[in-house]
XYZ file of N, CA, C and O in Angstrom:
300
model
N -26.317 -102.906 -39.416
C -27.432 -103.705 -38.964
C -27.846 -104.631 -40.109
O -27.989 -104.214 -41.259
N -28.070 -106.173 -39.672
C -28.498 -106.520 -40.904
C -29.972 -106.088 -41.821
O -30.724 -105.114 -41.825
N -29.904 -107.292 -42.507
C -31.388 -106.699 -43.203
C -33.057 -107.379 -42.444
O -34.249 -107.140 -42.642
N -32.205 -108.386 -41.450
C -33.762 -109.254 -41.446
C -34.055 -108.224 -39.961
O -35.218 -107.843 -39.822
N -32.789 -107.694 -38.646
C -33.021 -106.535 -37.907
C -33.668 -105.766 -38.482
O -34.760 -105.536 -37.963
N -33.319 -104.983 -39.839
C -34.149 -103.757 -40.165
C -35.708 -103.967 -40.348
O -36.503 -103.256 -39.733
N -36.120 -104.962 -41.207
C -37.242 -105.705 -41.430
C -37.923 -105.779 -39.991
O -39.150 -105.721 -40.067
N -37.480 -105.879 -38.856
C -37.898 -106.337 -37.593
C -38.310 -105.118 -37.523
O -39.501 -104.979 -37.804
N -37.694 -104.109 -37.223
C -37.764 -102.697 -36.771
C -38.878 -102.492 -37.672
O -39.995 -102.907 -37.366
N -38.664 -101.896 -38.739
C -39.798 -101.643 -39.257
C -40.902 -102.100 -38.827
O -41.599 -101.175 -38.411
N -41.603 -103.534 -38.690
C -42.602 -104.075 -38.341
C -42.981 -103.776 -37.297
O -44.170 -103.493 -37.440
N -42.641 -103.636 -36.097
C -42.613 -103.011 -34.898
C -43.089 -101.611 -35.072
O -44.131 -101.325 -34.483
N -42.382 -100.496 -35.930
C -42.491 -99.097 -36.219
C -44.224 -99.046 -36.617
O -44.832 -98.026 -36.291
N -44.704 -99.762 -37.065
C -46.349 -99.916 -38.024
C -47.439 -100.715 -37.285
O -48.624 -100.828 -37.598
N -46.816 -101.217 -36.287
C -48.033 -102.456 -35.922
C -48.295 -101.787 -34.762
O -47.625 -101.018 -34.073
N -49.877 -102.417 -34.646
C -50.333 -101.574 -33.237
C -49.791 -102.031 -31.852
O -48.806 -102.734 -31.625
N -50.754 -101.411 -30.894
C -49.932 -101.406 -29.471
C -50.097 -103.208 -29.201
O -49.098 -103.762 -28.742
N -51.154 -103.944 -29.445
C -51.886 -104.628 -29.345
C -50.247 -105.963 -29.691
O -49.538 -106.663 -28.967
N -50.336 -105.678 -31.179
C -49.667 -106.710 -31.974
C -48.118 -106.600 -31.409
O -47.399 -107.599 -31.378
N -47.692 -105.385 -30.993
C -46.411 -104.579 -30.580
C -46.542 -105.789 -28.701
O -45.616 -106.496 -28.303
N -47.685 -105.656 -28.098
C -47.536 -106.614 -26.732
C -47.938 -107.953 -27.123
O -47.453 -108.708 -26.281
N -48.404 -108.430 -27.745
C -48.400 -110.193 -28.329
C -46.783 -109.925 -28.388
O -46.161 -109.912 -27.325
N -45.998 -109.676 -29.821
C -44.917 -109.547 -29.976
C -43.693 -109.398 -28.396
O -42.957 -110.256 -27.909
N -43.835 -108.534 -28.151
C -43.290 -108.506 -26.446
C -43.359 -109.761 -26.023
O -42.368 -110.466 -25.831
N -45.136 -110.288 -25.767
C -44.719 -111.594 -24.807
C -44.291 -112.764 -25.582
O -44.137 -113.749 -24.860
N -44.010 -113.002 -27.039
C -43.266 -113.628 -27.869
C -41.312 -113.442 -26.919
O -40.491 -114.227 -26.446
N -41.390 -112.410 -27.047
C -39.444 -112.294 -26.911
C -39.379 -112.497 -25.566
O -38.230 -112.764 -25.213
N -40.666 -112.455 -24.136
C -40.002 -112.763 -23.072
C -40.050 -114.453 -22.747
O -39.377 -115.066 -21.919
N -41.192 -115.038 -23.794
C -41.555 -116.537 -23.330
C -40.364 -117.254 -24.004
O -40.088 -118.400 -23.650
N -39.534 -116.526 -25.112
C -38.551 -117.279 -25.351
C -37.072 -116.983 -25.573
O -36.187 -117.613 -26.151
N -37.094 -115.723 -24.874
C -35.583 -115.190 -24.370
C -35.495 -114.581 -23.210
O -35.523 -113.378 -22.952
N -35.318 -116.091 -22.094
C -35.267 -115.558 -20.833
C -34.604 -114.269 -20.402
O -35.141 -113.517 -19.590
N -33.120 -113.961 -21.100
C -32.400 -112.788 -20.678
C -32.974 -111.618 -20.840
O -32.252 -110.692 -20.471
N -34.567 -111.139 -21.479
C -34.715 -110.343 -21.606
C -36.090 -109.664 -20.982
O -36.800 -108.666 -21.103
N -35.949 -111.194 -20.051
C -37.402 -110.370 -18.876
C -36.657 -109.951 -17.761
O -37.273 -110.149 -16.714
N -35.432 -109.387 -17.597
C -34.485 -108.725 -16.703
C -34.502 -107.074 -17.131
O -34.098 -106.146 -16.429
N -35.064 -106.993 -18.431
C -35.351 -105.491 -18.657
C -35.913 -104.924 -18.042
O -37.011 -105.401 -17.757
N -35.515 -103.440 -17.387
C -36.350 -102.593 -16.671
C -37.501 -101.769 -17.918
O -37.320 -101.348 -19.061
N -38.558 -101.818 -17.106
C -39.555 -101.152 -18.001
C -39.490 -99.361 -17.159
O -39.297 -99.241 -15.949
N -39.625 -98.556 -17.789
C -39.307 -97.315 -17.222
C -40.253 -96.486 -18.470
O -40.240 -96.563 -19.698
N -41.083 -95.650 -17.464
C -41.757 -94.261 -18.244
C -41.255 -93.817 -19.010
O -40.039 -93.658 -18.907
N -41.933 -93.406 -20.132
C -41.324 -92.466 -21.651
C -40.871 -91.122 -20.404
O -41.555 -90.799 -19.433
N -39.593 -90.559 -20.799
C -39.591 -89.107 -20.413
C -39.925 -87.738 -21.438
O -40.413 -87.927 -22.552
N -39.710 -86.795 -21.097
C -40.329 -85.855 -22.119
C -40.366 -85.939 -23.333
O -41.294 -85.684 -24.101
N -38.445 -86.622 -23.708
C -38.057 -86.257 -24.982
C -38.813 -87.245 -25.844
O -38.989 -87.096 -27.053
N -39.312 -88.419 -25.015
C -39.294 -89.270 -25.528
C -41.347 -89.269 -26.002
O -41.812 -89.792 -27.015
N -41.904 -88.764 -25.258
C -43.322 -88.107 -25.238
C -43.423 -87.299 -26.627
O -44.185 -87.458 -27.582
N -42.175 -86.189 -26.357
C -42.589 -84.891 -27.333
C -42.241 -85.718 -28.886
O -42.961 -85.504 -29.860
N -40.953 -86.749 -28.961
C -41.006 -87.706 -30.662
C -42.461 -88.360 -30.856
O -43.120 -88.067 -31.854
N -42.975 -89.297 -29.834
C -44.490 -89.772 -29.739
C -45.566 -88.793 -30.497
O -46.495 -89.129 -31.231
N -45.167 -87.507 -30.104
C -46.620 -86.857 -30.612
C -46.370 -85.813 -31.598
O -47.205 -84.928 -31.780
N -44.889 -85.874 -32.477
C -44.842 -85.333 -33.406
C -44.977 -86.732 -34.378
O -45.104 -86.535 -35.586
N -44.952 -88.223 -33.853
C -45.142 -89.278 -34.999
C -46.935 -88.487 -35.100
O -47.625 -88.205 -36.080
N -47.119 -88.380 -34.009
C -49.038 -88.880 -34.109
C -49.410 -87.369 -34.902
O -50.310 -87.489 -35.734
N -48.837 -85.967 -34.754
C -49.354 -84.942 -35.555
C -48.716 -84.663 -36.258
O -49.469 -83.904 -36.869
N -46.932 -84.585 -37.292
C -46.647 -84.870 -38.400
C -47.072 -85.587 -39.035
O -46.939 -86.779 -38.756
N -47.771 -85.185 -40.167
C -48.111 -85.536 -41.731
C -47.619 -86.477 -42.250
O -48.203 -87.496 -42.618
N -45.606 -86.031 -42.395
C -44.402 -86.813 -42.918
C -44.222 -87.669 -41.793
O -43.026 -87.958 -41.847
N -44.858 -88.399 -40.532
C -44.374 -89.574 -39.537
C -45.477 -90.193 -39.945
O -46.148 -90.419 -38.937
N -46.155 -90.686 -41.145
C -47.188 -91.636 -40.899
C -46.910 -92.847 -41.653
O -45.880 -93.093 -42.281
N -47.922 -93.562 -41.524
C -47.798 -94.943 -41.287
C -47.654 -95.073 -42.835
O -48.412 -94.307 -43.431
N -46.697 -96.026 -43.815
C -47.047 -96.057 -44.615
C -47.577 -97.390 -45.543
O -47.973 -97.437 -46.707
N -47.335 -98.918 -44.054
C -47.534 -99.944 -44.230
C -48.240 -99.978 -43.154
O -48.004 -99.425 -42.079
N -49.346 -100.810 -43.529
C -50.678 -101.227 -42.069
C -49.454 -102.141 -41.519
O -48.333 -101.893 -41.963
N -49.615 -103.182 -40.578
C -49.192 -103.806 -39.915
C -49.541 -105.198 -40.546
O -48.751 -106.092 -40.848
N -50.699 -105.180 -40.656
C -50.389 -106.562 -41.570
C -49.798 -107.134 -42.783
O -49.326 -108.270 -42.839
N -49.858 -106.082 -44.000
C -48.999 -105.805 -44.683
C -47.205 -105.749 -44.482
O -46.296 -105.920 -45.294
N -47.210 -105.439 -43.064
C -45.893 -105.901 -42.782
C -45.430 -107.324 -42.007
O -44.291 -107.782 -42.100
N -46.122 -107.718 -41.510
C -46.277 -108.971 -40.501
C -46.452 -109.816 -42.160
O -45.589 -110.684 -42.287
N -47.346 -109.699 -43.318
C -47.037 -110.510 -44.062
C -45.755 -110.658 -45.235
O -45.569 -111.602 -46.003
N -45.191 -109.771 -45.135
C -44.148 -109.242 -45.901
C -42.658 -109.851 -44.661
O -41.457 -110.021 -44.871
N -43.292 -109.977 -43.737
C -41.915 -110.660 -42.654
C -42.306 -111.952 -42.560
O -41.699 -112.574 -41.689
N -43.158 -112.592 -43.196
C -43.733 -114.038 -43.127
C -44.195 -114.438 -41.208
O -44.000 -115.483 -40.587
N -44.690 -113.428 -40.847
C -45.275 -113.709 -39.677
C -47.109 -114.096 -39.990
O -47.747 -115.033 -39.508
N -47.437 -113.376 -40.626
C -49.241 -113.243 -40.636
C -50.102 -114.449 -41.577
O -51.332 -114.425 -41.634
């Protein structure tokens, strides 16, 4: 993966739900192919990673989001 993908990911991984759906309607207003995505419910497995980020200690945040949005030259 390159490095400016990883950089992406990360930023995404830290920023809130808020900045995470601005961002969203960024990639559908300007990559049509990707408002063909099905949106589909978290299933369990995907619930039970969610709430070991939110009550593991070692899953926390260790860059705010803006700190990363300015570090990706977005903010």
């Amino acid at each position: 993966m390159s490095n400016i993908k990883e950089r992406i990911l990360g930023a995404v991984t830290v920023m809130s739900e808020k900045d995470a759906n601005s961002l969203w309607k960024i990639i559908i207003d300007n990559f049509s192919s990707w408002s063909d995505i099905e949106e589909i419910e978290p299933d369990k497995t995907d619930l039970d990673m969610l709430n070991e980020i939110e009550t593991n200690p070692e899953c926390k945040t260790f860059v705010s989001s803006d700190e990363a949005m300015k570090e990706l030259g977005i903010h």
